[in-house]
PDB file of C-alpha atoms in Angstrom:
ATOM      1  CA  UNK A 590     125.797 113.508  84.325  1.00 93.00           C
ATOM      2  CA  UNK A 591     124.639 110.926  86.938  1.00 97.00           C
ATOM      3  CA  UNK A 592     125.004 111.206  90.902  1.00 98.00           C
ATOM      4  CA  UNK A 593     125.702 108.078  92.842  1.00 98.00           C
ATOM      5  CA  UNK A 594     122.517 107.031  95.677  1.00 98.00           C
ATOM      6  CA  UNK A 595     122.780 104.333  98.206  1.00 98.00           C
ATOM      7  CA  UNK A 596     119.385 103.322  98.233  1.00 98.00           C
ATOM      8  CA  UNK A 597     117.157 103.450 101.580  1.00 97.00           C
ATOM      9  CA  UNK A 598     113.595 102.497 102.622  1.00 97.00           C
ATOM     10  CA  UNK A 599     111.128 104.495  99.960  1.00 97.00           C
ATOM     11  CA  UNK A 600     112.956 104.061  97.003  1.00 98.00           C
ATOM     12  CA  UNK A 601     111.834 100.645  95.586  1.00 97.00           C
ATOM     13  CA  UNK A 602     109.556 102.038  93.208  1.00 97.00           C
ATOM     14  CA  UNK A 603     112.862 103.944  92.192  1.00 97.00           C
ATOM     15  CA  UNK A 604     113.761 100.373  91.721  1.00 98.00           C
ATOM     16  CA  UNK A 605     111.334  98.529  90.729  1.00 97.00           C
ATOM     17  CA  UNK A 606     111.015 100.769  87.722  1.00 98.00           C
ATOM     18  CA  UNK A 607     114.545  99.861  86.651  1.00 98.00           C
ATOM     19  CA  UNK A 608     114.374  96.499  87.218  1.00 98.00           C
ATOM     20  CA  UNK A 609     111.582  96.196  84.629  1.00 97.00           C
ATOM     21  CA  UNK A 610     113.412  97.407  81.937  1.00 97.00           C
ATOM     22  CA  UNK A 611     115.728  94.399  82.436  1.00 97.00           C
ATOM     23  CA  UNK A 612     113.611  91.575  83.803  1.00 95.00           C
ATOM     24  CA  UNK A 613     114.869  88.581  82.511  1.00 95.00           C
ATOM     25  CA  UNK A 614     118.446  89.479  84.130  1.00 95.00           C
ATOM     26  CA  UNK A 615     117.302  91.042  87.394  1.00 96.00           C
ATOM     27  CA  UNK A 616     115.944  88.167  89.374  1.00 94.00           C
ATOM     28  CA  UNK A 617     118.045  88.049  92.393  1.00 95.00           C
ATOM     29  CA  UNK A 618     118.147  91.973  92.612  1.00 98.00           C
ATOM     30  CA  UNK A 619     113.885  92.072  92.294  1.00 97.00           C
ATOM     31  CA  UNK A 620     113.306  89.354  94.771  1.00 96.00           C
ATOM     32  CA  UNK A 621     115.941  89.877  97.475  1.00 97.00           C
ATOM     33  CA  UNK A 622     114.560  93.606  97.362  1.00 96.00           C
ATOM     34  CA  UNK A 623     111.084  92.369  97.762  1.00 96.00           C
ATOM     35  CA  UNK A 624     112.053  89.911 100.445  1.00 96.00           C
ATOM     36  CA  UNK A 625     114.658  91.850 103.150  1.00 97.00           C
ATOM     37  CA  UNK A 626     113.672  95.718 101.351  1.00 96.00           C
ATOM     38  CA  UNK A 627     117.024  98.143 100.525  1.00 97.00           C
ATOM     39  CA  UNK A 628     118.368  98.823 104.271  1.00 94.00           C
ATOM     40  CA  UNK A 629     121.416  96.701 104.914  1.00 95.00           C
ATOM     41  CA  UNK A 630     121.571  94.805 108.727  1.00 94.00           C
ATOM     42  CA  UNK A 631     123.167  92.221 107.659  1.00 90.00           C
ATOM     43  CA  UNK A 632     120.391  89.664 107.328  1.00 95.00           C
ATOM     44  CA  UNK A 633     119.614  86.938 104.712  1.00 95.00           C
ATOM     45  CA  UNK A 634     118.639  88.638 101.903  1.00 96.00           C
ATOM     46  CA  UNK A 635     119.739  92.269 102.915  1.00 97.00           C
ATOM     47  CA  UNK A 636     122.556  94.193 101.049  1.00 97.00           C
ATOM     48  CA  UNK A 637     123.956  97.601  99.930  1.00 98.00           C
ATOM     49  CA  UNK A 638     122.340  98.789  97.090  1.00 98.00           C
ATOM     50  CA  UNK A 639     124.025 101.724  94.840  1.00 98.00           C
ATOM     51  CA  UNK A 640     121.934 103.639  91.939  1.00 98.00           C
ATOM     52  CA  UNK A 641     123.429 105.516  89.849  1.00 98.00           C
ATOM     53  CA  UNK A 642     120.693 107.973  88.851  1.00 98.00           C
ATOM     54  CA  UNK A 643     120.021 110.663  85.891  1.00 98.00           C
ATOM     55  CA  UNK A 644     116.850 112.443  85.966  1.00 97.00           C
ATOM     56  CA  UNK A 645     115.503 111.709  88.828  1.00 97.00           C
ATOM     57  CA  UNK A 646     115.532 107.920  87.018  1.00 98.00           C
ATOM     58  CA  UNK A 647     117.572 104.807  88.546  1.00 98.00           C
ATOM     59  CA  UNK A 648     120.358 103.840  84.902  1.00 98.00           C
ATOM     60  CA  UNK A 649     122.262 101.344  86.694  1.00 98.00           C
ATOM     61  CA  UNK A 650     122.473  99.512  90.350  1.00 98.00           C
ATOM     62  CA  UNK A 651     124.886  97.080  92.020  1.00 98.00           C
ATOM     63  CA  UNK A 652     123.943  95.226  95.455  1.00 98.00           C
ATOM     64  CA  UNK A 653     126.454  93.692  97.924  1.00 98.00           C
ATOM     65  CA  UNK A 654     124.487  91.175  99.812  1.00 98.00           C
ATOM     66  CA  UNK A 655     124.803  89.481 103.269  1.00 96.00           C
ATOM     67  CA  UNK A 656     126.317  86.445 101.420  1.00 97.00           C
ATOM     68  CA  UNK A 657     128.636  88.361  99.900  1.00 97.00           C
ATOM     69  CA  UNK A 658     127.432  88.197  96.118  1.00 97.00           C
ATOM     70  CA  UNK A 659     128.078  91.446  94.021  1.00 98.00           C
ATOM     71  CA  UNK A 660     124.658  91.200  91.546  1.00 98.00           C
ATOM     72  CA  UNK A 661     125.074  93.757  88.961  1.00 98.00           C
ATOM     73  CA  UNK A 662     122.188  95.461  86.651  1.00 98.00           C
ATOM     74  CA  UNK A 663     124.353  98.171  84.985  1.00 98.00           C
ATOM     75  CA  UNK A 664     124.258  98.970  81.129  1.00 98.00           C
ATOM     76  CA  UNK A 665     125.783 102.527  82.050  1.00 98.00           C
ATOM     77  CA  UNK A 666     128.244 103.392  84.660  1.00 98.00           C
ATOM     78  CA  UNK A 667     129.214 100.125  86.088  1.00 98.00           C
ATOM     79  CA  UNK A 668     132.537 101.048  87.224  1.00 98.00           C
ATOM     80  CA  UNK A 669     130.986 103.650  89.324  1.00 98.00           C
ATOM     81  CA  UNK A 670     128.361 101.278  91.015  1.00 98.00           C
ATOM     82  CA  UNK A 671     130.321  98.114  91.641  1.00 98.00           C
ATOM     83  CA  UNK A 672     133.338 100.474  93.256  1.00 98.00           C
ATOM     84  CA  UNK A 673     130.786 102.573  95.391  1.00 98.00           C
ATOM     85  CA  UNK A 674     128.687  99.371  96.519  1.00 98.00           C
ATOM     86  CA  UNK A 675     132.207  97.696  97.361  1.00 97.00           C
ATOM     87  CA  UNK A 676     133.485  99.931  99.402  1.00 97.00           C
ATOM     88  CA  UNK A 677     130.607 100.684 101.079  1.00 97.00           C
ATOM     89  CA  UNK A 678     129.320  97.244 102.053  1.00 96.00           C
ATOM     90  CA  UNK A 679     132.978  96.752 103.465  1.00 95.00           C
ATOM     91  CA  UNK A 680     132.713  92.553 102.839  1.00 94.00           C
ATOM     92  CA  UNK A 681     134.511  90.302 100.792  1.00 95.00           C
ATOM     93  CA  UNK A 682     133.008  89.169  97.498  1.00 96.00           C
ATOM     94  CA  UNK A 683     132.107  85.754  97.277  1.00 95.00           C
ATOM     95  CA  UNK A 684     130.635  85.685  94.240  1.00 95.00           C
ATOM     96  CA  UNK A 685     129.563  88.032  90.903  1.00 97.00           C
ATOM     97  CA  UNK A 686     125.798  87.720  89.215  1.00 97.00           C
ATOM     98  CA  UNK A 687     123.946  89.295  86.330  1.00 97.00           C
ATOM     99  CA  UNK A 688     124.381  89.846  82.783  1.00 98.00           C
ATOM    100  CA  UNK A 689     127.336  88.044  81.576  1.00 97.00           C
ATOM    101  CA  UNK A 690     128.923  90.863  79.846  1.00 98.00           C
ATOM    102  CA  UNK A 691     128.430  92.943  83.138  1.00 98.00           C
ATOM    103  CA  UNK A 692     129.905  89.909  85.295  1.00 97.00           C
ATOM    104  CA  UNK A 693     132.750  89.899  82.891  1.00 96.00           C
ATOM    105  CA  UNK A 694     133.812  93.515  83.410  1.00 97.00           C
ATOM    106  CA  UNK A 695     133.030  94.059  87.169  1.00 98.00           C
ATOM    107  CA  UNK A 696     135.864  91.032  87.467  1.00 96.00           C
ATOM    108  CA  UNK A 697     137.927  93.012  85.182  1.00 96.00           C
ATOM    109  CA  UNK A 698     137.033  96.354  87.564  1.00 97.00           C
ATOM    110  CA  UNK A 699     137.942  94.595  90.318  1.00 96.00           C
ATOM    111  CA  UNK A 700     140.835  92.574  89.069  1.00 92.00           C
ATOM    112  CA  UNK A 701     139.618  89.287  90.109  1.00 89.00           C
ATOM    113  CA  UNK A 702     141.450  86.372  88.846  1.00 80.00           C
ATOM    114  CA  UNK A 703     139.547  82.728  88.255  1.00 71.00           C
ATOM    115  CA  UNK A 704     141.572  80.402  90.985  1.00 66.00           C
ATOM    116  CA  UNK A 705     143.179  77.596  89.037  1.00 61.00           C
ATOM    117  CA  UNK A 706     144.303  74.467  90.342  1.00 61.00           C
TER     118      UNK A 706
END
């Protein structure tokens, strides 16, 4: 069983941890924390960031930034992150980043369509 976190100021070795574990697909998520830290104002590099978390460990995160791009790092319970992150953040998507797979099904989640011309 997992519980859902929005993550605050004093969790980013939470983070970090996680992020580790998936390094070469959690760039943006790593630096933007690193740069504007996990509370959400708004500003460049700021976003939402929902965990979900088993054991007291971080399996999964998605993070609605100010620019609007959803980045995902969620083997596990990605429905559950990306809908939770959404809904929090309140803003519109403008984009969807991380592993391709995961990018794939949070458009499927969401039920975003490619635009074609």
């Amino acid at each position: 069983m997992y519980t859902l976190k929005t993550l605050q100021t004093g969790d980013e070795v939470l983070l970090e941890n996680f992020l580790l574990q998936h390094i070469d697909t959690s760039m943006f998520l790593r630096s933007n924390c690193h740069n504007a830290g996990l509370v959400n104002q708004g500003r460049r590099f700021q976003g939402t960031y929902v965990a979900a978390i088993v054991d007291h460990q971080i399996v999964a995160i998605a993070a609605h930034y100010w620019n609007g791009m959803l980045v995902v790092q969620a083997p596990v319970y990605l429905e559950a992150v990306v809908q939770a992150t959404v809904t929090q953040s309140g803003q519109a998507i403008s984009g969807i980043a991380g592993p391709a797979s995961q990018v794939t099904a949070t458009k499927q989640i969401l039920r975003i369509t490619p635009n074609v011309n």
